[in-house]
Amino acid sequence: MVVVMKERATEAQIDAVIARLVESGMDVHRSSGATRTVLGVVGTGKVDKGLIEILDGVHEVIRITEPYKLAGRTFKGDDTVVIVDDVRVGGDEVIVMAGPCSAENEAQVMASAAAVKRAGAKVLRGGAFKPRSSPYSFQGLGEEGLRLLRSAANTHNLKLISEVMDISQIDLIAKYADIFQVGARNMQNFTLLRELGHARKPVLLKRGLSATIEEWLMSAEYILSGGNKDVILCERGIRTFETATRNTFDISAIAVVKKLSHLPIVADPSHGAGRRDMVAQLARAAVAAGADGLIIEVHDNPDRALSDGAQSLFPAQFDRLMAELRIIAPAIGRSICLEPVARRGWAR
Ligand code: PEP
Ligand code: MN
């Protein structure tokens, strides 16, 4: 960090700041100009920026390294690829995860899984434990939902991602799902994040409703520092003053995360838009912006869905979107599942 002293800081004040920094285990390099003194501070000691800022004579303290270490590019320059058997998130292929918001019943889960597989998704999404804003809304089927999702994923050769809301659910969800999803509302549930740091399965960490990118990366740091290196970030829209969409989909977060972190990032245009007539536009933009994957809500009968029906795509809409993404991805050197094309040709 750099400590900039006030113009009229006295020698005694400068000495006191230096002494405090040295006491904290830091090396201090002093540079005194005509009007101001600037202190360059390096080392491995622990310094509380706020405690230095309030010392007498200090004008400003500027941090020059990021507070997250394991999640940052300084720590690891190469992109992380999260591997789930034959599915690689963060490689050349854009991975699409799709399925209903919640598992509701066997027929719905099976039909939705069949539809997303046919269109080229690699991972089935679906919640069994739902973080609903109202306690009176459908809360999910619990273990029965996980059972239905796993069985549909197996039938259609898909991997499975499902949300974990609490540490008490980790072992149960690990029995069924391949990837844990941490929802936006739990991005700063540090007890949960710490525990997932010891889990042996990848974690998709959604950005909190009002979280800055730095706070989001610090949450990833909780998981990484526990020893779990397989973290996938997910931009799902943030809360702003705008009310036309459910959330404001922060497309620039994709570019920022790619610059700051080696972790893969996927985009969730469904929660970003909140309405199905805008999901495709955001999905296309996310892939063009460099997202490593997408997570999209698709339901076999969205108008009857028990959660997030308005933003869930009909299978035919999802199929069309996948065809469009197959044209966009190569423009930026990426690929996207070509199996449906191989099966039926480009023209349908
Ligand atoms: C979901 O994926 O259905 C969900 C609840 O998402 P979020 O945590 O982003 O609101
Ligand atoms: Mn949802």
PDB file of N, CA and C and ligand atoms in Angstrom, residues 101-102 125 130 206 246 271 297 307-308 311, ligand 2:
ATOM      1  N   CYS A 101     -36.251 -23.964 -12.911  1.00  0.00           N
ATOM      2  CA  CYS A 101     -35.841 -23.281 -11.683  1.00  0.00           C
ATOM      3  C   CYS A 101     -35.878 -24.311 -10.565  1.00  0.00           C
ATOM      4  N   SER A 102     -37.028 -24.998 -10.417  1.00  0.00           N
ATOM      5  CA  SER A 102     -37.166 -26.011  -9.363  1.00  0.00           C
ATOM      6  C   SER A 102     -37.635 -27.330  -9.950  1.00  0.00           C
ATOM      7  N   ARG A 125     -29.782 -28.124 -14.742  1.00  0.00           N
ATOM      8  CA  ARG A 125     -29.934 -27.320 -13.537  1.00  0.00           C
ATOM      9  C   ARG A 125     -31.311 -27.598 -12.937  1.00  0.00           C
ATOM     10  N   LYS A 130     -35.115 -24.332  -2.374  1.00  0.00           N
ATOM     11  CA  LYS A 130     -35.240 -23.038  -3.034  1.00  0.00           C
ATOM     12  C   LYS A 130     -35.189 -21.859  -2.071  1.00  0.00           C
ATOM     13  N   LYS A 206     -22.826 -17.677  -7.181  1.00  0.00           N
ATOM     14  CA  LYS A 206     -23.528 -16.557  -7.804  1.00  0.00           C
ATOM     15  C   LYS A 206     -23.160 -15.240  -7.133  1.00  0.00           C
ATOM     16  N   ARG A 246     -35.913  -7.516 -13.919  1.00  0.00           N
ATOM     17  CA  ARG A 246     -35.890  -8.002 -12.527  1.00  0.00           C
ATOM     18  C   ARG A 246     -34.595  -7.582 -11.835  1.00  0.00           C
ATOM     19  N   HIS A 271     -32.181 -14.971 -14.515  1.00  0.00           N
ATOM     20  CA  HIS A 271     -32.404 -14.123 -13.343  1.00  0.00           C
ATOM     21  C   HIS A 271     -32.011 -12.686 -13.643  1.00  0.00           C
ATOM     22  N   GLU A 297     -32.817 -20.956 -17.347  1.00  0.00           N
ATOM     23  CA  GLU A 297     -34.012 -21.680 -16.910  1.00  0.00           C
ATOM     24  C   GLU A 297     -34.885 -22.065 -18.111  1.00  0.00           C
ATOM     25  N   SER A 307     -42.048 -21.991  -9.856  1.00  0.00           N
ATOM     26  CA  SER A 307     -41.167 -20.851  -9.559  1.00  0.00           C
ATOM     27  C   SER A 307     -40.530 -20.349 -10.844  1.00  0.00           C
ATOM     28  N   ASP A 308     -40.398 -19.038 -10.928  1.00  0.00           N
ATOM     29  CA  ASP A 308     -39.705 -18.370 -12.037  1.00  0.00           C
ATOM     30  C   ASP A 308     -40.205 -18.750 -13.437  1.00  0.00           C
ATOM     31  N   GLN A 311     -39.644 -16.199 -16.461  1.00  0.00           N
ATOM     32  CA  GLN A 311     -38.311 -16.061 -17.058  1.00  0.00           C
ATOM     33  C   GLN A 311     -37.808 -17.383 -17.645  1.00  0.00           C
TER      34      GLN A 311
HETATM   35 MN    MN B   2     -34.931 -19.399 -10.431  1.00  0.00          MN
END
